[in-house]
CSV table of C-alpha atoms in Angstrom, one decimal:
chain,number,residue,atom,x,y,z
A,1,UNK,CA,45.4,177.4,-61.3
A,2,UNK,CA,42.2,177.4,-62.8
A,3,UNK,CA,39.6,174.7,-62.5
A,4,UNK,CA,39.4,173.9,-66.1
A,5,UNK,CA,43.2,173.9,-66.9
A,6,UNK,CA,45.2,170.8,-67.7
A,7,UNK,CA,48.6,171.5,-65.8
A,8,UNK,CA,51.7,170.2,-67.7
A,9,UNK,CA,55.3,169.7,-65.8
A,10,UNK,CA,58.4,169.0,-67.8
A,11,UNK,CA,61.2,168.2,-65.5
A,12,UNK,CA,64.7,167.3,-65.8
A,13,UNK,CA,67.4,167.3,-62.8
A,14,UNK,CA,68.2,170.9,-63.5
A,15,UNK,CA,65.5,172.3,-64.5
A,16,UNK,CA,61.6,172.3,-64.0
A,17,UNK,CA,59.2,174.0,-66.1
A,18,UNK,CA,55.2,173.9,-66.0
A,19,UNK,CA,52.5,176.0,-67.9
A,20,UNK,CA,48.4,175.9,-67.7
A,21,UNK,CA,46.7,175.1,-71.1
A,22,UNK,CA,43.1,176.4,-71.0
A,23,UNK,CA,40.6,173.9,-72.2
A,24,UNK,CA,36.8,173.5,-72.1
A,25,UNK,CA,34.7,170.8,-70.4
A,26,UNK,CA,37.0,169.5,-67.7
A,27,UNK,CA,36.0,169.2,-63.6
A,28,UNK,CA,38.6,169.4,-61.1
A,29,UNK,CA,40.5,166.4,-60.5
A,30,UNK,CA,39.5,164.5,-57.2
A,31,UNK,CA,41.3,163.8,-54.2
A,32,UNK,CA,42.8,160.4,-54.2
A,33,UNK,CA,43.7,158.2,-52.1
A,34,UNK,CA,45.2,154.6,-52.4
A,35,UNK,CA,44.8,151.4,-50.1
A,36,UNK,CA,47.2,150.2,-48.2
A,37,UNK,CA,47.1,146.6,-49.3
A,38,UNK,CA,46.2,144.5,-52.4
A,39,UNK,CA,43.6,143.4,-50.8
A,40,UNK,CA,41.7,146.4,-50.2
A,41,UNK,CA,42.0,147.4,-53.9
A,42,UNK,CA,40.7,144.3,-54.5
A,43,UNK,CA,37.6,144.4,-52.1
A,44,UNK,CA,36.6,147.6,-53.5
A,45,UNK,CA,36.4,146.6,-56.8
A,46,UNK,CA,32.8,145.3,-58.1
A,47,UNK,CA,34.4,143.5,-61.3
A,48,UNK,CA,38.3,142.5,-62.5
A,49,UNK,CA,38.9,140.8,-65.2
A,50,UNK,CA,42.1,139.9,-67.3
A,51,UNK,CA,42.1,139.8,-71.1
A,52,UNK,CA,44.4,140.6,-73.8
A,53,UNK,CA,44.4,143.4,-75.8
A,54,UNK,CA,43.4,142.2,-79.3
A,55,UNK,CA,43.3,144.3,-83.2
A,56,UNK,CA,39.5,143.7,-84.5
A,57,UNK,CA,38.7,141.9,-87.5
A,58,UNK,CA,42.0,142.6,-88.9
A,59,UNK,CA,41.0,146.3,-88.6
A,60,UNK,CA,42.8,148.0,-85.7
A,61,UNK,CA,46.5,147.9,-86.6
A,62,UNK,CA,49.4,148.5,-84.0
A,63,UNK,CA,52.9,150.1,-85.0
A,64,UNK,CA,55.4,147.7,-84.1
A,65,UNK,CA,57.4,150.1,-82.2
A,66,UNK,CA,54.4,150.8,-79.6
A,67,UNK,CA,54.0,146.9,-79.2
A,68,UNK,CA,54.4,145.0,-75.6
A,69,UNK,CA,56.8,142.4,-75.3
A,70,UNK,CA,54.1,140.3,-73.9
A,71,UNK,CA,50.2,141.0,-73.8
A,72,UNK,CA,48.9,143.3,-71.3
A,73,UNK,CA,46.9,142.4,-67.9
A,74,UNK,CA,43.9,144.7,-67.9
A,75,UNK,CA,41.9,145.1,-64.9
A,76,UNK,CA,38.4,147.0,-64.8
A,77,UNK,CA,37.9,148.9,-61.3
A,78,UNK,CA,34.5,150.4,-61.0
A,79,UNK,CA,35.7,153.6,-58.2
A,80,UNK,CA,32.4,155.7,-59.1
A,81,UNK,CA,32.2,158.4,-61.6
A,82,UNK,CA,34.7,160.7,-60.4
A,83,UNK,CA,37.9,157.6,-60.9
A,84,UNK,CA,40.5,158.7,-63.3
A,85,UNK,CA,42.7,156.0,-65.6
A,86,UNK,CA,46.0,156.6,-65.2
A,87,UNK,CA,48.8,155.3,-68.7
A,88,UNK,CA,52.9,155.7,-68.1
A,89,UNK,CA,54.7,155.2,-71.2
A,90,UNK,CA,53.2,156.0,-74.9
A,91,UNK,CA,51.7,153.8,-77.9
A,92,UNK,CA,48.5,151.8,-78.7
A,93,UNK,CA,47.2,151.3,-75.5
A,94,UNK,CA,47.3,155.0,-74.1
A,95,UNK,CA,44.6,155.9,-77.0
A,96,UNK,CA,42.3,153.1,-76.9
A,97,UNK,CA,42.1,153.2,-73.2
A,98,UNK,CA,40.9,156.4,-73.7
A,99,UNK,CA,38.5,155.8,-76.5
A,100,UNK,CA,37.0,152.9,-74.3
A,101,UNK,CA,36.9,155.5,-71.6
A,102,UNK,CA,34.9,157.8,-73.8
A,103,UNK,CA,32.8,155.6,-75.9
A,104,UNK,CA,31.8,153.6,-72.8
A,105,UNK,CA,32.5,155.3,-69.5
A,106,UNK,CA,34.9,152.6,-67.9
A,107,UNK,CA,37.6,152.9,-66.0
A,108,UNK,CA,40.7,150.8,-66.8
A,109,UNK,CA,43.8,150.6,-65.5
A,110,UNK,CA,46.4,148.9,-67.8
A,111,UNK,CA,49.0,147.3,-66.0
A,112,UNK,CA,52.2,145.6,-68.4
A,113,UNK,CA,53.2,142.3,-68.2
A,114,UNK,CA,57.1,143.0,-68.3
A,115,UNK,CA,57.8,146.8,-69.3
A,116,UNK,CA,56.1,150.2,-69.4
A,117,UNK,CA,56.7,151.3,-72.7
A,118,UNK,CA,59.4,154.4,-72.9
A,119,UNK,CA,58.5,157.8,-73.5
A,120,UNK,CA,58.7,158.6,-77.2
A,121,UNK,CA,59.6,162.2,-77.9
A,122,UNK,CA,57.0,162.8,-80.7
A,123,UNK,CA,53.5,161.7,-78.1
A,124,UNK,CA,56.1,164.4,-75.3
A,125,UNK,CA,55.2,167.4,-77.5
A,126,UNK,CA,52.4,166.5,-79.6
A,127,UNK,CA,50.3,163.9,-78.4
A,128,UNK,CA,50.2,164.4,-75.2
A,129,UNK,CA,48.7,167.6,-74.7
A,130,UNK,CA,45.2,168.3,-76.5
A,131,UNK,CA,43.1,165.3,-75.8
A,132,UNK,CA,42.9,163.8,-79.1
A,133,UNK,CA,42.4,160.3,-79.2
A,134,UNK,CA,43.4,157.8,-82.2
A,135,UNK,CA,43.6,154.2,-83.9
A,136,UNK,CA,45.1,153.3,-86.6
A,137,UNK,CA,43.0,151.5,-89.7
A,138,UNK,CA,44.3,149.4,-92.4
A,139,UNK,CA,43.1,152.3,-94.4
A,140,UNK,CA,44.3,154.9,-92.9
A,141,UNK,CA,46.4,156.5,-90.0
A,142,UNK,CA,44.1,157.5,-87.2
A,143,UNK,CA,40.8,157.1,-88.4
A,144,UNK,CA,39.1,156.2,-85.2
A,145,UNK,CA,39.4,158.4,-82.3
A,146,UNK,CA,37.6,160.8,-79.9
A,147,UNK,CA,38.6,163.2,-77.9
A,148,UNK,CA,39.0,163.4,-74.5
A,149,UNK,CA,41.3,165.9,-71.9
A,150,UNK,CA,43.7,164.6,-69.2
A,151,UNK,CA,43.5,166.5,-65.8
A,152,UNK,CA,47.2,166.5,-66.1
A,153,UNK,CA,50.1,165.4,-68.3
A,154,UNK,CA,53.3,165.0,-66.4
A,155,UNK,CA,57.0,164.5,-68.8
A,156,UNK,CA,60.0,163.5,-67.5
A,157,UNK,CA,62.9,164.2,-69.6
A,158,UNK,CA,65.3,161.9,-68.2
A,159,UNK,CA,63.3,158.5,-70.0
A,160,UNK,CA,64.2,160.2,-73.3
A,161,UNK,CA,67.5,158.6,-72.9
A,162,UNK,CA,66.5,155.3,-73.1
A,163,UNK,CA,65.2,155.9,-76.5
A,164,UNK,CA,67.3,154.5,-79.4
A,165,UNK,CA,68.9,157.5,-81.6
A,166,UNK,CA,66.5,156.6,-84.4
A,167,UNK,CA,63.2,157.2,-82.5
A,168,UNK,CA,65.2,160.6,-80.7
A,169,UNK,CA,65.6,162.1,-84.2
A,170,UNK,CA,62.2,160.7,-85.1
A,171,UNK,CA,60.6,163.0,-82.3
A,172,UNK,CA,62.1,166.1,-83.3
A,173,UNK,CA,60.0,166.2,-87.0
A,174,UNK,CA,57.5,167.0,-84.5
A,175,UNK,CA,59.3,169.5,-82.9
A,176,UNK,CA,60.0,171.4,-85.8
A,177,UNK,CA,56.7,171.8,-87.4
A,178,UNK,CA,55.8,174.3,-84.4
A,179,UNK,CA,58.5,176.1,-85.9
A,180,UNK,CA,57.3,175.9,-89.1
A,181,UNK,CA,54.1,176.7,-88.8
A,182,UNK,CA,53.8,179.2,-85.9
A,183,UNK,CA,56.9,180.0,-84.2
A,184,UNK,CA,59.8,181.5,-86.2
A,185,UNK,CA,61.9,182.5,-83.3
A,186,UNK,CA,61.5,179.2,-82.1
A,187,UNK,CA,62.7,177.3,-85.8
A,188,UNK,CA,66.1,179.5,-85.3
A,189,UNK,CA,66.4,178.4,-82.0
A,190,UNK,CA,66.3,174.6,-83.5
A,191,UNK,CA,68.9,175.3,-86.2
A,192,UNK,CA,71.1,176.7,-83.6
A,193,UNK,CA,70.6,173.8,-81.4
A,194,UNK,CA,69.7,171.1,-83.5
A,195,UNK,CA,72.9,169.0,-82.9
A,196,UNK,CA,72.4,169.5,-79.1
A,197,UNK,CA,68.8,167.8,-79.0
A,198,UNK,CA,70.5,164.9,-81.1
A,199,UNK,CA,72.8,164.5,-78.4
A,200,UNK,CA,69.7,165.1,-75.6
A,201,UNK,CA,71.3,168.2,-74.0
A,202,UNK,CA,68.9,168.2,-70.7
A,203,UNK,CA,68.5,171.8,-71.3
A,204,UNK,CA,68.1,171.8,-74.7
A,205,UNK,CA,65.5,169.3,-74.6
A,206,UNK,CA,64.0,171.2,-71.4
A,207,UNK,CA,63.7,174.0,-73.6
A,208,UNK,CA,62.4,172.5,-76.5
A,209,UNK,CA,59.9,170.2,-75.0
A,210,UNK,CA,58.4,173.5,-73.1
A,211,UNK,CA,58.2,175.4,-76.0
A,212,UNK,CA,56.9,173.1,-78.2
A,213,UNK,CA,54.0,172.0,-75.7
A,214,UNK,CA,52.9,175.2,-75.1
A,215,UNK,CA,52.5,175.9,-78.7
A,216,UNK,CA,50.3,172.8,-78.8
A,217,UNK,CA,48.1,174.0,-75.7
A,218,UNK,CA,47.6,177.6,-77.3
A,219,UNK,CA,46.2,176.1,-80.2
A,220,UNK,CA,44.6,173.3,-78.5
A,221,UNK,CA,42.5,175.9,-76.0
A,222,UNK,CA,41.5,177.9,-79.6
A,223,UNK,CA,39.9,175.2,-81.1
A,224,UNK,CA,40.1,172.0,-79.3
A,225,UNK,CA,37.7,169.8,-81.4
A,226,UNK,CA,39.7,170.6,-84.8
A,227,UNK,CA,37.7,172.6,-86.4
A,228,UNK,CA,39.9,175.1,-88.0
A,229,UNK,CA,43.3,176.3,-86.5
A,230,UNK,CA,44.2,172.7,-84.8
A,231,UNK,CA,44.6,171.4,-88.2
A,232,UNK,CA,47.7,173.0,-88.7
A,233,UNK,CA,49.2,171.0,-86.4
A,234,UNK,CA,49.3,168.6,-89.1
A,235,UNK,CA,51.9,170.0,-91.6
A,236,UNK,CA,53.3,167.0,-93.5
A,237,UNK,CA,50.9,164.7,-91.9
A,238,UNK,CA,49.1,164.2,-94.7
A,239,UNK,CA,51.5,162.8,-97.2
A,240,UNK,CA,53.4,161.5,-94.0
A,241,UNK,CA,50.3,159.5,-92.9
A,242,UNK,CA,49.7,158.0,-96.4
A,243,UNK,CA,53.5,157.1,-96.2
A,244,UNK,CA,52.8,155.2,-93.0
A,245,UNK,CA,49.6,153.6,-94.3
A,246,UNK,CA,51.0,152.5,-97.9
A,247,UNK,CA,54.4,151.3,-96.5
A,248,UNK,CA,53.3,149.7,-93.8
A,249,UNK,CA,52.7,151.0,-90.4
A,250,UNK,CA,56.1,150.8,-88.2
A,251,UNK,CA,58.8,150.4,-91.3
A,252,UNK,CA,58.7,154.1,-91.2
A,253,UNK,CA,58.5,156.0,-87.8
A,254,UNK,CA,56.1,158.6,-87.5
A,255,UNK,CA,58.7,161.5,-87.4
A,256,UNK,CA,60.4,159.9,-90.5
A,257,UNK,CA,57.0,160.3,-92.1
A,258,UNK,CA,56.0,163.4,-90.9
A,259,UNK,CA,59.7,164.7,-92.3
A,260,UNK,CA,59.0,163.5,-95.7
A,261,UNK,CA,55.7,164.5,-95.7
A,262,UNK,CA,56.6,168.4,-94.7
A,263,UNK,CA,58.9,168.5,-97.1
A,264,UNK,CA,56.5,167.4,-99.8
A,265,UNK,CA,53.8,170.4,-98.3
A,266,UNK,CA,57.2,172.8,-98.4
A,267,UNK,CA,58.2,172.0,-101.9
A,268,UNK,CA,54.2,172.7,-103.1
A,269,UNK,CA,53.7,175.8,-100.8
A,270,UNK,CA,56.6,176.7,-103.0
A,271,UNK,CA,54.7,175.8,-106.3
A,272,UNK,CA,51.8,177.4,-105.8
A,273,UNK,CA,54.3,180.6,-105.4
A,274,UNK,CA,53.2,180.7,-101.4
A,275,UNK,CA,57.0,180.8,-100.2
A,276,UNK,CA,60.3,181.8,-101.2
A,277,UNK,CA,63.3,179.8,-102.5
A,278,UNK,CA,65.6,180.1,-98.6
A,279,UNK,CA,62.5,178.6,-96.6
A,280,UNK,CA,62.8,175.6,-99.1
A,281,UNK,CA,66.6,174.9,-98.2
A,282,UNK,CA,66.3,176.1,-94.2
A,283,UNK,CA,63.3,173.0,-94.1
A,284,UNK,CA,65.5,170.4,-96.2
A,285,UNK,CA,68.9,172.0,-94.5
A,286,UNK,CA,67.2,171.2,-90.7
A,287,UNK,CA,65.7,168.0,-91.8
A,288,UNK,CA,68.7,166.1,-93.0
A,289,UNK,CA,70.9,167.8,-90.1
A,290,UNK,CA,68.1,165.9,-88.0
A,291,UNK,CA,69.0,162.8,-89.4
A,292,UNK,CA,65.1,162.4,-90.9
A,293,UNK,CA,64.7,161.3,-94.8
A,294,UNK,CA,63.6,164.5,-97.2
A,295,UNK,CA,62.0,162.2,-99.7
A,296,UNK,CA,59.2,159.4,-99.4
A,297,UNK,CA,60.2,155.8,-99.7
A,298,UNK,CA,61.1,154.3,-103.3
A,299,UNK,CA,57.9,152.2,-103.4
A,300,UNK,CA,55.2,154.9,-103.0
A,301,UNK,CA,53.9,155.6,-106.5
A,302,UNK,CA,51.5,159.0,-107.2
A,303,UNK,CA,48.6,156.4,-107.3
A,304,UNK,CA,49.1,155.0,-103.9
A,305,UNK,CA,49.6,158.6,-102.6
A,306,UNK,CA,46.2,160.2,-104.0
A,307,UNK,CA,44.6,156.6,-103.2
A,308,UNK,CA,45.3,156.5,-99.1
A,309,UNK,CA,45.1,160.4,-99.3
A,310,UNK,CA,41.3,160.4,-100.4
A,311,UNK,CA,40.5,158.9,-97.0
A,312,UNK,CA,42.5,161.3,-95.2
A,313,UNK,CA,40.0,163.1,-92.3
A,314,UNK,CA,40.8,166.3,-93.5
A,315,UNK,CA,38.4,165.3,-96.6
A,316,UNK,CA,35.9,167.4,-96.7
A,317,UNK,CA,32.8,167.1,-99.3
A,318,UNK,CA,35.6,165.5,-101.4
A,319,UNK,CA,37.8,168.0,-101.5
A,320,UNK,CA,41.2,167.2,-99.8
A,321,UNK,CA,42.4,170.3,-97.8
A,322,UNK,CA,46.1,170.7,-96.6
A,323,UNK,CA,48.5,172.5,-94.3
A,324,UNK,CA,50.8,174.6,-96.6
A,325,UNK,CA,53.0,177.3,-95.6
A,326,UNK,CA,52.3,180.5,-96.9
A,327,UNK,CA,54.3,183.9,-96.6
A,328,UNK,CA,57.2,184.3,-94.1
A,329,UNK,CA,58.8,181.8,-92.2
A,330,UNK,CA,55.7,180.7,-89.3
A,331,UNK,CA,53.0,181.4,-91.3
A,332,UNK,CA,51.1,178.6,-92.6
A,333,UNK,CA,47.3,178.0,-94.0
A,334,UNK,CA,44.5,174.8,-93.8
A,335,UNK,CA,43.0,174.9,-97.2
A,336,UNK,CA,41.7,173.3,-100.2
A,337,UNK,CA,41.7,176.3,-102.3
A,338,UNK,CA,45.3,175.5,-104.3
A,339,UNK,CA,45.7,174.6,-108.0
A,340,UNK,CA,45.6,171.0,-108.0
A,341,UNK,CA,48.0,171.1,-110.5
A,342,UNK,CA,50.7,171.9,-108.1
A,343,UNK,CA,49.6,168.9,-106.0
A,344,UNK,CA,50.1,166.7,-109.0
A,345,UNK,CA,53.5,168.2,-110.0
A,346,UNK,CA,54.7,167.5,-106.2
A,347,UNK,CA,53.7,164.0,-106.0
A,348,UNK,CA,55.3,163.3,-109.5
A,349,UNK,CA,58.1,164.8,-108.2
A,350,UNK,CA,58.1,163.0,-105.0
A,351,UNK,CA,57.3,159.2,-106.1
A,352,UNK,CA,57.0,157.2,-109.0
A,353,UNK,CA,54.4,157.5,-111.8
């Protein structure tokens, strides 16, 4: 394997899979070696301290479904500049560990207090590969981040079981926008198998988790810092992320979110003339077979929409540019050259005046 690949293993009991995204800037992992005793941890350390992980001025907002039962010990281990932070599990703490590590060169090892938090399926195949950091804002979904590369991601399979059904079917929104936007053959295979995700087939979910993560590292080791191509990874993120911000942040999962929201960018694609009338019903059709809502909660209003949306980070000299689908099924575009008119129609459509 390369020296500047970020190796990726997805195992279940029968089956093991692994792939090498290419990315730029990383240094081979070290060797590492752990003490034999507490104490020797402890004697090697130049500083611990315990804390709890607080929000900010009100500012920094959790999702309640990433939330510890009780706060977190954290303990700060100065091992020299070569020391890597290890996370197990998904939520809050996995990106601002991060963020600290990259804003301030500290190495922290968080440690829970009762649980590790489970492996959600939507951080398995999106999150977890690429390096992109972020924090939620009371203004918006993910404003503050950075972005920094793992040495290695490793996914078991088998903690997906210990989700409940509604974050399962919340994961596979994520799932399917690969489909969507890059990988036809592989948005068949999903309504072929859609049921037998639902019911966490270990080889469907093998499968899926594979194929989805290596869509994310191709795109990733294209354009890693988001430039261009990596924002297609956020099909229905826009409208989903205004959903999550203007209904509150965990009354909606992310998946749920990102499923409304795609099928708000679908049914405008299909304004603007960019898509045909079947890829319409195959999105919806997939969607609701998923058991993820097609349409935006009742309370979200156009104004709320345009309001939360103006802040989104794919703003750019105040024009808001989108992910839309455009021409045959896997084709998709990041642009803010559309009639806004269409936009308009969609959210009048899709929420209440």
């Amino acid at each position: 394997m390369a020296a500047n690949a970020v190796s990726l293993s997805i195992s279940s009991p029968k089956t093991l899979h692994s792939l090498e995204a290419q990315t730029r800037g990383l240094i081979p992992p070290p060797t590492i070696s752990f003490p034999k005793s507490s104490s020797s941890l402890s004697s090697t350390a130049i500083s611990i301290s315990r804390s709890r992980v607080r929000a900010g001025p009100s500012q920094l907002v959790n999702e309640p479904a990433n939330a510890m039962a009780t706060p977190p010990t954290i303990v700060e281990v100065d091992l020299g500049s070569r020391s890597y932070p290890i996370y197990i599990g998904a939520g809050l703490l996995d990106q601002s560990h991060l963020l600290q590590r990259h804003v301030h060169g500290k190495k922290v090892l968080v440690v829970t207090n009762e649980r590790v938090a489970p492996l959600y399926l939507d951080k398995t195949v999106d999150s977890s590969v690429g390096g992109k950091t972020g924090i939620n804002h009371r203004l918006g979904k993910n404003l503050i981040g950075a972005f920094y590369q793992p040495q290695c991601v490793l996914v078991d399979t088998d903690t997906l079981n210990t989700l409940p059904d509604r974050e399962m079917a919340s994961g596979l929104a994520e799932v399917i926008k690969y489909g969507l936007i890059r990988d036809a053959d592989f948005f068949e295979w999903q309504e072929k198998n859609i049921e037998a995700l639902l019911a966490r087939d270990p080889a469907a979910l093998a499968y899926a988790i594979k194929r989805s993560c290596e869509n994310k590292a191709d795109v990733v080791s294209q354009d890693e810092k988001e430039s261009g191509l990596r924002a297609t990874l956020n099909l229905g993120h826009t409208f989903g992320h205004a959903i999550e911000t203007g209904f509150g942040y965990g009354e909606w999962l992310h998946g749920e979110a990102v499923a409304a929201g795609t099928v708000m960018a679908v049914d405008m694609s299909h304004r603007l003339g960019w898509i045909d009338d079947s890829i319409v019903e195959r999105v919806n059709n997939i969607l609701k077979r998923a058991k993820l809502p097609t349409t935006p909660p009742e309370s979200m209003t156009v104004s709320m929409f345009k309001s939360i949306m103006a802040v989104d980070k794919k703003v750019a000299d105040g024009l808001l540019r989108l992910i839309l689908l455009k021409g045959p099924l896997g084709n998709c575009v990041f642009t803010g050259d559309y009639d806004r008119e269409a936009l308009d129609a969609t959210l009048r459509a899709f929420s209440k005046s």
